[in-house]
């Protein structure tokens, strides 16, 4: 089934540890995004990539890094996790931003708890 | 940043109609989206408006007024499965900014 795969589904992490959330899509979409979702705050954009080889900062990029080596993969790395990064993380993709409706398809999410 | 406001919660009876309002202030506007998110699941696309007016899609309709910075999502003939969070989002320079979401509870 075409779509977005995120891993891990859930993770408990000690503060100060490094963590990479994986995201892979098989729809050949050009753009990919990472959002975090917190109660009462909704989805907030962390980083995005319009095409392979390019990335940009979203609304809340501090403490996070991304890379886009190819079309399919867009990993999100927390270099040194802190408790405020406890959240549900959603990866999303869209076909061609700027060409009609920029409809995002979301992965199932990764629930991260930092203790 | 973007400023998107929508009510936190709404409750309605099965078979009824519910209207979820969304107001926004934004720059570089490229359209307004509504997404549905069931508890513990990913958001899924419901509707998109880029021009003023009403877009109807089955039991769901969405309205946009760009001059007023206002949209609503209308859910008709409510079913129990419509209990979910509904997210209003604006497309700003081809990146989506989301409101906090409206949790709709449908009661029998």
PDB file of C-alpha atoms in Angstrom:
ATOM      1  CA  UNK A   1       0.000   0.000   0.000  1.00  0.00           C
ATOM      2  CA  UNK A   2       1.458   3.330  -1.068  1.00  0.00           C
ATOM      3  CA  UNK A   3       2.054   5.851   1.646  1.00  0.00           C
ATOM      4  CA  UNK A   4       4.408   7.024   4.365  1.00  0.00           C
ATOM      5  CA  UNK A   5       6.133   4.764   6.855  1.00  0.00           C
ATOM      6  CA  UNK A   6       7.447   6.143  10.136  1.00  0.00           C
ATOM      7  CA  UNK A   7       9.648   4.381  12.668  1.00  0.00           C
ATOM      8  CA  UNK A   8       9.690   3.856  15.535  1.00  0.00           C
ATOM      9  CA  UNK A   9       5.989   3.951  16.435  1.00  0.00           C
ATOM     10  CA  UNK A  10       6.820   4.770  20.010  1.00  0.00           C
ATOM     11  CA  UNK A  11      10.016   5.396  21.952  1.00  0.00           C
ATOM     12  CA  UNK A  12      11.036   6.342  25.480  1.00  0.00           C
ATOM     13  CA  UNK A  13      14.344   8.159  25.566  1.00  0.00           C
ATOM     14  CA  UNK A  14      16.633   9.463  28.300  1.00  0.00           C
ATOM     15  CA  UNK A  15      17.423  13.170  28.193  1.00  0.00           C
ATOM     16  CA  UNK A  16      20.705  13.917  26.468  1.00  0.00           C
ATOM     17  CA  UNK A  17      20.509  10.930  24.135  1.00  0.00           C
ATOM     18  CA  UNK A  18      20.576  11.194  20.359  1.00  0.00           C
ATOM     19  CA  UNK A  19      17.534   9.954  18.445  1.00  0.00           C
ATOM     20  CA  UNK A  20      16.631   9.661  14.783  1.00  0.00           C
ATOM     21  CA  UNK A  21      13.031   9.306  13.642  1.00  0.00           C
ATOM     22  CA  UNK A  22      12.782   7.667  10.253  1.00  0.00           C
ATOM     23  CA  UNK A  23      10.346   8.551   7.481  1.00  0.00           C
ATOM     24  CA  UNK A  24      10.047   6.868   4.081  1.00  0.00           C
ATOM     25  CA  UNK A  25       7.498   7.517   1.342  1.00  0.00           C
ATOM     26  CA  UNK A  26       6.851   5.506  -1.796  1.00  0.00           C
ATOM     27  CA  UNK A  27       4.658   7.989  -3.658  1.00  0.00           C
ATOM     28  CA  UNK A  28       7.590   9.821  -5.321  1.00  0.00           C
ATOM     29  CA  UNK A  29       6.378  13.062  -3.770  1.00  0.00           C
ATOM     30  CA  UNK A  30       8.722  16.007  -4.137  1.00  0.00           C
ATOM     31  CA  UNK A  31       8.103  17.683  -0.780  1.00  0.00           C
ATOM     32  CA  UNK A  32       8.367  16.254   2.731  1.00  0.00           C
ATOM     33  CA  UNK A  33       7.671  17.738   6.144  1.00  0.00           C
ATOM     34  CA  UNK A  34       8.100  17.054   9.847  1.00  0.00           C
ATOM     35  CA  UNK A  35       5.475  18.289  12.319  1.00  0.00           C
ATOM     36  CA  UNK A  36       5.121  17.857  16.049  1.00  0.00           C
ATOM     37  CA  UNK A  37       1.703  17.718  17.674  1.00  0.00           C
ATOM     38  CA  UNK A  38       1.166  18.783  21.272  1.00  0.00           C
ATOM     39  CA  UNK A  39      -2.097  19.031  23.164  1.00  0.00           C
ATOM     40  CA  UNK A  40      -3.642  22.465  22.768  1.00  0.00           C
ATOM     41  CA  UNK A  41      -1.037  23.613  20.269  1.00  0.00           C
ATOM     42  CA  UNK A  42      -1.893  21.621  17.193  1.00  0.00           C
ATOM     43  CA  UNK A  43       0.574  20.641  14.506  1.00  0.00           C
ATOM     44  CA  UNK A  44       3.696  22.782  14.262  1.00  0.00           C
ATOM     45  CA  UNK A  45       6.155  22.577  11.388  1.00  0.00           C
ATOM     46  CA  UNK A  46       9.717  21.653  12.387  1.00  0.00           C
ATOM     47  CA  UNK A  47      11.559  21.302   9.072  1.00  0.00           C
ATOM     48  CA  UNK A  48      10.622  20.765   5.465  1.00  0.00           C
ATOM     49  CA  UNK A  49      12.170  19.806   2.147  1.00  0.00           C
ATOM     50  CA  UNK A  50      10.753  20.905  -1.207  1.00  0.00           C
ATOM     51  CA  UNK A  51      12.973  18.560  -3.229  1.00  0.00           C
ATOM     52  CA  UNK A  52      15.768  16.073  -2.643  1.00  0.00           C
ATOM     53  CA  UNK A  53      18.944  17.857  -1.602  1.00  0.00           C
ATOM     54  CA  UNK A  54      17.211  20.894  -0.083  1.00  0.00           C
ATOM     55  CA  UNK A  55      15.820  21.561   3.403  1.00  0.00           C
ATOM     56  CA  UNK A  56      14.300  24.497   5.228  1.00  0.00           C
ATOM     57  CA  UNK A  57      13.369  25.539   8.750  1.00  0.00           C
ATOM     58  CA  UNK A  58       9.793  25.627   9.919  1.00  0.00           C
ATOM     59  CA  UNK A  59       8.195  27.247  12.939  1.00  0.00           C
ATOM     60  CA  UNK A  60      10.008  25.251  15.662  1.00  0.00           C
ATOM     61  CA  UNK A  61      13.361  23.998  14.274  1.00  0.00           C
ATOM     62  CA  UNK A  62      15.610  24.402  17.334  1.00  0.00           C
ATOM     63  CA  UNK A  63      17.044  21.126  18.620  1.00  0.00           C
ATOM     64  CA  UNK A  64      16.210  19.255  15.417  1.00  0.00           C
ATOM     65  CA  UNK A  65      18.042  18.543  12.161  1.00  0.00           C
ATOM     66  CA  UNK A  66      17.002  16.871   8.920  1.00  0.00           C
ATOM     67  CA  UNK A  67      18.554  15.612   5.711  1.00  0.00           C
ATOM     68  CA  UNK A  68      17.099  14.749   2.306  1.00  0.00           C
ATOM     69  CA  UNK A  69      19.643  12.617   0.475  1.00  0.00           C
ATOM     70  CA  UNK A  70      17.015  11.158  -1.867  1.00  0.00           C
ATOM     71  CA  UNK A  71      13.332  11.539  -2.761  1.00  0.00           C
ATOM     72  CA  UNK A  72      12.021   8.803  -0.484  1.00  0.00           C
ATOM     73  CA  UNK A  73      13.701   9.363   2.897  1.00  0.00           C
ATOM     74  CA  UNK A  74      13.515  12.297   5.303  1.00  0.00           C
ATOM     75  CA  UNK A  75      14.955  11.446   8.751  1.00  0.00           C
ATOM     76  CA  UNK A  76      14.576  13.783  11.726  1.00  0.00           C
ATOM     77  CA  UNK A  77      17.387  13.832  14.292  1.00  0.00           C
ATOM     78  CA  UNK A  78      17.348  15.077  17.868  1.00  0.00           C
ATOM     79  CA  UNK A  79      21.032  15.580  18.683  1.00  0.00           C
ATOM     80  CA  UNK A  80      20.546  15.775  22.459  1.00  0.00           C
ATOM     81  CA  UNK A  81      16.957  15.135  23.521  1.00  0.00           C
ATOM     82  CA  UNK A  82      15.274  17.297  26.184  1.00  0.00           C
ATOM     83  CA  UNK A  83      11.949  16.681  27.988  1.00  0.00           C
ATOM     84  CA  UNK A  84      10.244  19.510  26.059  1.00  0.00           C
ATOM     85  CA  UNK A  85      10.695  17.416  22.922  1.00  0.00           C
ATOM     86  CA  UNK A  86       8.207  14.893  24.274  1.00  0.00           C
ATOM     87  CA  UNK A  87       5.548  14.902  21.567  1.00  0.00           C
ATOM     88  CA  UNK A  88       3.934  13.020  18.720  1.00  0.00           C
ATOM     89  CA  UNK A  89       5.893  13.523  15.520  1.00  0.00           C
ATOM     90  CA  UNK A  90       4.238  13.313  12.127  1.00  0.00           C
ATOM     91  CA  UNK A  91       6.020  13.053   8.814  1.00  0.00           C
ATOM     92  CA  UNK A  92       4.107  14.205   5.724  1.00  0.00           C
ATOM     93  CA  UNK A  93       4.630  14.539   2.005  1.00  0.00           C
ATOM     94  CA  UNK A  94       3.058  16.375  -0.910  1.00  0.00           C
ATOM     95  CA  UNK A  95       3.420  16.006  -4.645  1.00  0.00           C
ATOM     96  CA  UNK A  96       4.273  19.413  -6.014  1.00  0.00           C
ATOM     97  CA  UNK A  97       3.957  22.479  -3.824  1.00  0.00           C
ATOM     98  CA  UNK A  98       3.041  25.437  -5.981  1.00  0.00           C
ATOM     99  CA  UNK A  99       1.121  23.352  -8.476  1.00  0.00           C
ATOM    100  CA  UNK A 100      -2.514  23.283  -7.382  1.00  0.00           C
ATOM    101  CA  UNK A 101      -3.657  22.221  -3.935  1.00  0.00           C
ATOM    102  CA  UNK A 102      -0.735  21.315  -1.690  1.00  0.00           C
ATOM    103  CA  UNK A 103      -2.444  18.278  -0.138  1.00  0.00           C
ATOM    104  CA  UNK A 104      -0.346  16.656   2.573  1.00  0.00           C
ATOM    105  CA  UNK A 105      -0.361  12.910   3.196  1.00  0.00           C
ATOM    106  CA  UNK A 106       0.652  12.028   6.756  1.00  0.00           C
ATOM    107  CA  UNK A 107       2.401   9.060   8.264  1.00  0.00           C
ATOM    108  CA  UNK A 108       0.961   7.290  11.320  1.00  0.00           C
ATOM    109  CA  UNK A 109       3.161   9.237  13.723  1.00  0.00           C
ATOM    110  CA  UNK A 110       5.960   8.507  16.196  1.00  0.00           C
ATOM    111  CA  UNK A 111       5.259   9.036  19.882  1.00  0.00           C
ATOM    112  CA  UNK A 112       8.419  10.152  21.659  1.00  0.00           C
ATOM    113  CA  UNK A 113       8.795  10.506  25.424  1.00  0.00           C
ATOM    114  CA  UNK A 114      11.953  12.122  26.797  1.00  0.00           C
ATOM    115  CA  UNK A 115      12.599  11.531  30.491  1.00  0.00           C
TER     116      UNK A 115
ATOM    117  CA  UNK B   1       3.908  33.222  12.232  1.00  0.00           C
ATOM    118  CA  UNK B   2       0.334  32.490  11.381  1.00  0.00           C
ATOM    119  CA  UNK B   3      -2.683  33.035  13.628  1.00  0.00           C
ATOM    120  CA  UNK B   4      -5.468  30.475  13.235  1.00  0.00           C
ATOM    121  CA  UNK B   5      -8.397  30.295  15.641  1.00  0.00           C
ATOM    122  CA  UNK B   6     -11.036  27.616  15.941  1.00  0.00           C
ATOM    123  CA  UNK B   7     -13.200  26.441  18.861  1.00  0.00           C
ATOM    124  CA  UNK B   8     -11.700  23.802  21.116  1.00  0.00           C
ATOM    125  CA  UNK B   9     -14.707  21.515  21.433  1.00  0.00           C
ATOM    126  CA  UNK B  10     -18.201  20.997  20.013  1.00  0.00           C
ATOM    127  CA  UNK B  11     -20.878  18.428  20.793  1.00  0.00           C
ATOM    128  CA  UNK B  12     -23.788  17.440  18.568  1.00  0.00           C
ATOM    129  CA  UNK B  13     -26.410  14.731  18.220  1.00  0.00           C
ATOM    130  CA  UNK B  14     -26.335  11.964  15.645  1.00  0.00           C
ATOM    131  CA  UNK B  15     -28.146  13.091  12.492  1.00  0.00           C
ATOM    132  CA  UNK B  16     -27.706  16.780  13.250  1.00  0.00           C
ATOM    133  CA  UNK B  17     -25.587  19.476  11.569  1.00  0.00           C
ATOM    134  CA  UNK B  18     -22.479  21.070  13.045  1.00  0.00           C
ATOM    135  CA  UNK B  19     -20.557  24.092  11.755  1.00  0.00           C
ATOM    136  CA  UNK B  20     -16.920  24.556  12.763  1.00  0.00           C
ATOM    137  CA  UNK B  21     -15.637  28.088  12.283  1.00  0.00           C
ATOM    138  CA  UNK B  22     -12.049  29.055  11.588  1.00  0.00           C
ATOM    139  CA  UNK B  23     -10.571  32.546  11.441  1.00  0.00           C
ATOM    140  CA  UNK B  24      -7.071  33.262  10.285  1.00  0.00           C
ATOM    141  CA  UNK B  25      -4.520  36.000   9.728  1.00  0.00           C
ATOM    142  CA  UNK B  26      -1.815  35.143   7.275  1.00  0.00           C
ATOM    143  CA  UNK B  27       0.427  36.320   4.467  1.00  0.00           C
ATOM    144  CA  UNK B  28       1.250  34.544   1.239  1.00  0.00           C
ATOM    145  CA  UNK B  29      -2.128  32.786   1.296  1.00  0.00           C
ATOM    146  CA  UNK B  30      -2.429  29.869  -1.132  1.00  0.00           C
ATOM    147  CA  UNK B  31      -5.571  28.233   0.157  1.00  0.00           C
ATOM    148  CA  UNK B  32      -7.300  26.804   3.197  1.00  0.00           C
ATOM    149  CA  UNK B  33      -7.516  23.132   4.145  1.00  0.00           C
ATOM    150  CA  UNK B  34      -9.610  21.079   6.510  1.00  0.00           C
ATOM    151  CA  UNK B  35      -8.276  17.796   7.881  1.00  0.00           C
ATOM    152  CA  UNK B  36      -9.948  15.157  10.027  1.00  0.00           C
ATOM    153  CA  UNK B  37      -7.993  13.375  12.755  1.00  0.00           C
ATOM    154  CA  UNK B  38      -9.378  10.481  14.773  1.00  0.00           C
ATOM    155  CA  UNK B  39      -7.827   9.930  18.187  1.00  0.00           C
ATOM    156  CA  UNK B  40      -4.442   8.240  17.923  1.00  0.00           C
ATOM    157  CA  UNK B  41      -4.379   8.427  14.142  1.00  0.00           C
ATOM    158  CA  UNK B  42      -2.875  10.594  11.412  1.00  0.00           C
ATOM    159  CA  UNK B  43      -4.703  13.605   9.970  1.00  0.00           C
ATOM    160  CA  UNK B  44      -6.492  12.916   6.681  1.00  0.00           C
ATOM    161  CA  UNK B  45      -7.445  15.461   4.024  1.00  0.00           C
ATOM    162  CA  UNK B  46     -11.085  16.590   3.848  1.00  0.00           C
ATOM    163  CA  UNK B  47     -11.308  19.742   1.758  1.00  0.00           C
ATOM    164  CA  UNK B  48      -9.482  22.615   0.083  1.00  0.00           C
ATOM    165  CA  UNK B  49     -10.689  26.140  -0.733  1.00  0.00           C
ATOM    166  CA  UNK B  50      -8.650  28.701  -2.609  1.00  0.00           C
ATOM    167  CA  UNK B  51     -11.464  30.878  -4.001  1.00  0.00           C
ATOM    168  CA  UNK B  52     -14.337  32.435  -2.078  1.00  0.00           C
ATOM    169  CA  UNK B  53     -17.453  30.343  -1.790  1.00  0.00           C
ATOM    170  CA  UNK B  54     -18.744  26.942  -0.847  1.00  0.00           C
ATOM    171  CA  UNK B  55     -17.234  23.598  -1.810  1.00  0.00           C
ATOM    172  CA  UNK B  56     -19.526  20.622  -1.258  1.00  0.00           C
ATOM    173  CA  UNK B  57     -18.325  17.060  -0.966  1.00  0.00           C
ATOM    174  CA  UNK B  58     -20.991  14.631   0.168  1.00  0.00           C
ATOM    175  CA  UNK B  59     -21.961  15.276   3.789  1.00  0.00           C
ATOM    176  CA  UNK B  60     -19.109  17.736   4.240  1.00  0.00           C
ATOM    177  CA  UNK B  61     -18.968  21.304   2.897  1.00  0.00           C
ATOM    178  CA  UNK B  62     -16.353  23.990   3.345  1.00  0.00           C
ATOM    179  CA  UNK B  63     -16.694  27.741   2.885  1.00  0.00           C
ATOM    180  CA  UNK B  64     -14.091  30.446   2.446  1.00  0.00           C
ATOM    181  CA  UNK B  65     -14.144  34.237   2.600  1.00  0.00           C
ATOM    182  CA  UNK B  66     -10.654  35.552   1.908  1.00  0.00           C
ATOM    183  CA  UNK B  67     -11.556  39.181   2.617  1.00  0.00           C
ATOM    184  CA  UNK B  68     -12.809  38.244   6.094  1.00  0.00           C
ATOM    185  CA  UNK B  69     -10.106  35.657   6.829  1.00  0.00           C
ATOM    186  CA  UNK B  70     -12.869  33.183   7.616  1.00  0.00           C
ATOM    187  CA  UNK B  71     -13.760  29.621   6.801  1.00  0.00           C
ATOM    188  CA  UNK B  72     -16.179  27.027   8.106  1.00  0.00           C
ATOM    189  CA  UNK B  73     -16.582  23.299   7.798  1.00  0.00           C
ATOM    190  CA  UNK B  74     -20.162  22.043   7.751  1.00  0.00           C
ATOM    191  CA  UNK B  75     -20.844  18.450   8.718  1.00  0.00           C
ATOM    192  CA  UNK B  76     -24.342  17.246   7.854  1.00  0.00           C
ATOM    193  CA  UNK B  77     -26.251  14.105   8.874  1.00  0.00           C
ATOM    194  CA  UNK B  78     -23.758  13.468  11.640  1.00  0.00           C
ATOM    195  CA  UNK B  79     -22.703   9.903  12.277  1.00  0.00           C
ATOM    196  CA  UNK B  80     -20.944   8.441  15.293  1.00  0.00           C
ATOM    197  CA  UNK B  81     -17.832   7.892  13.162  1.00  0.00           C
ATOM    198  CA  UNK B  82     -17.595  11.674  12.648  1.00  0.00           C
ATOM    199  CA  UNK B  83     -16.404  12.025  16.261  1.00  0.00           C
ATOM    200  CA  UNK B  84     -12.885  13.336  15.685  1.00  0.00           C
ATOM    201  CA  UNK B  85     -10.723  16.412  15.724  1.00  0.00           C
ATOM    202  CA  UNK B  86     -11.062  18.788  12.765  1.00  0.00           C
ATOM    203  CA  UNK B  87      -8.023  20.830  11.836  1.00  0.00           C
ATOM    204  CA  UNK B  88      -8.116  24.110   9.935  1.00  0.00           C
ATOM    205  CA  UNK B  89      -4.897  24.890   8.044  1.00  0.00           C
ATOM    206  CA  UNK B  90      -3.698  27.710   5.826  1.00  0.00           C
ATOM    207  CA  UNK B  91      -1.223  27.245   2.994  1.00  0.00           C
ATOM    208  CA  UNK B  92       1.371  29.978   3.316  1.00  0.00           C
ATOM    209  CA  UNK B  93       4.080  29.917   0.698  1.00  0.00           C
ATOM    210  CA  UNK B  94       3.298  26.227   0.141  1.00  0.00           C
ATOM    211  CA  UNK B  95       3.761  25.218   3.768  1.00  0.00           C
ATOM    212  CA  UNK B  96       0.741  24.372   5.890  1.00  0.00           C
ATOM    213  CA  UNK B  97       0.118  26.050   9.243  1.00  0.00           C
ATOM    214  CA  UNK B  98      -2.480  24.381  11.446  1.00  0.00           C
ATOM    215  CA  UNK B  99      -4.915  25.564  14.052  1.00  0.00           C
ATOM    216  CA  UNK B 100      -5.116  23.667  17.346  1.00  0.00           C
ATOM    217  CA  UNK B 101      -8.126  21.695  16.136  1.00  0.00           C
ATOM    218  CA  UNK B 102     -11.786  21.340  17.139  1.00  0.00           C
ATOM    219  CA  UNK B 103     -12.822  18.125  18.868  1.00  0.00           C
ATOM    220  CA  UNK B 104     -16.313  17.130  17.766  1.00  0.00           C
ATOM    221  CA  UNK B 105     -18.213  14.600  19.872  1.00  0.00           C
ATOM    222  CA  UNK B 106     -21.284  13.013  18.314  1.00  0.00           C
ATOM    223  CA  UNK B 107     -23.816  11.665  20.788  1.00  0.00           C
ATOM    224  CA  UNK B 108     -26.550   9.151  20.106  1.00  0.00           C
TER     225      UNK B 108
END
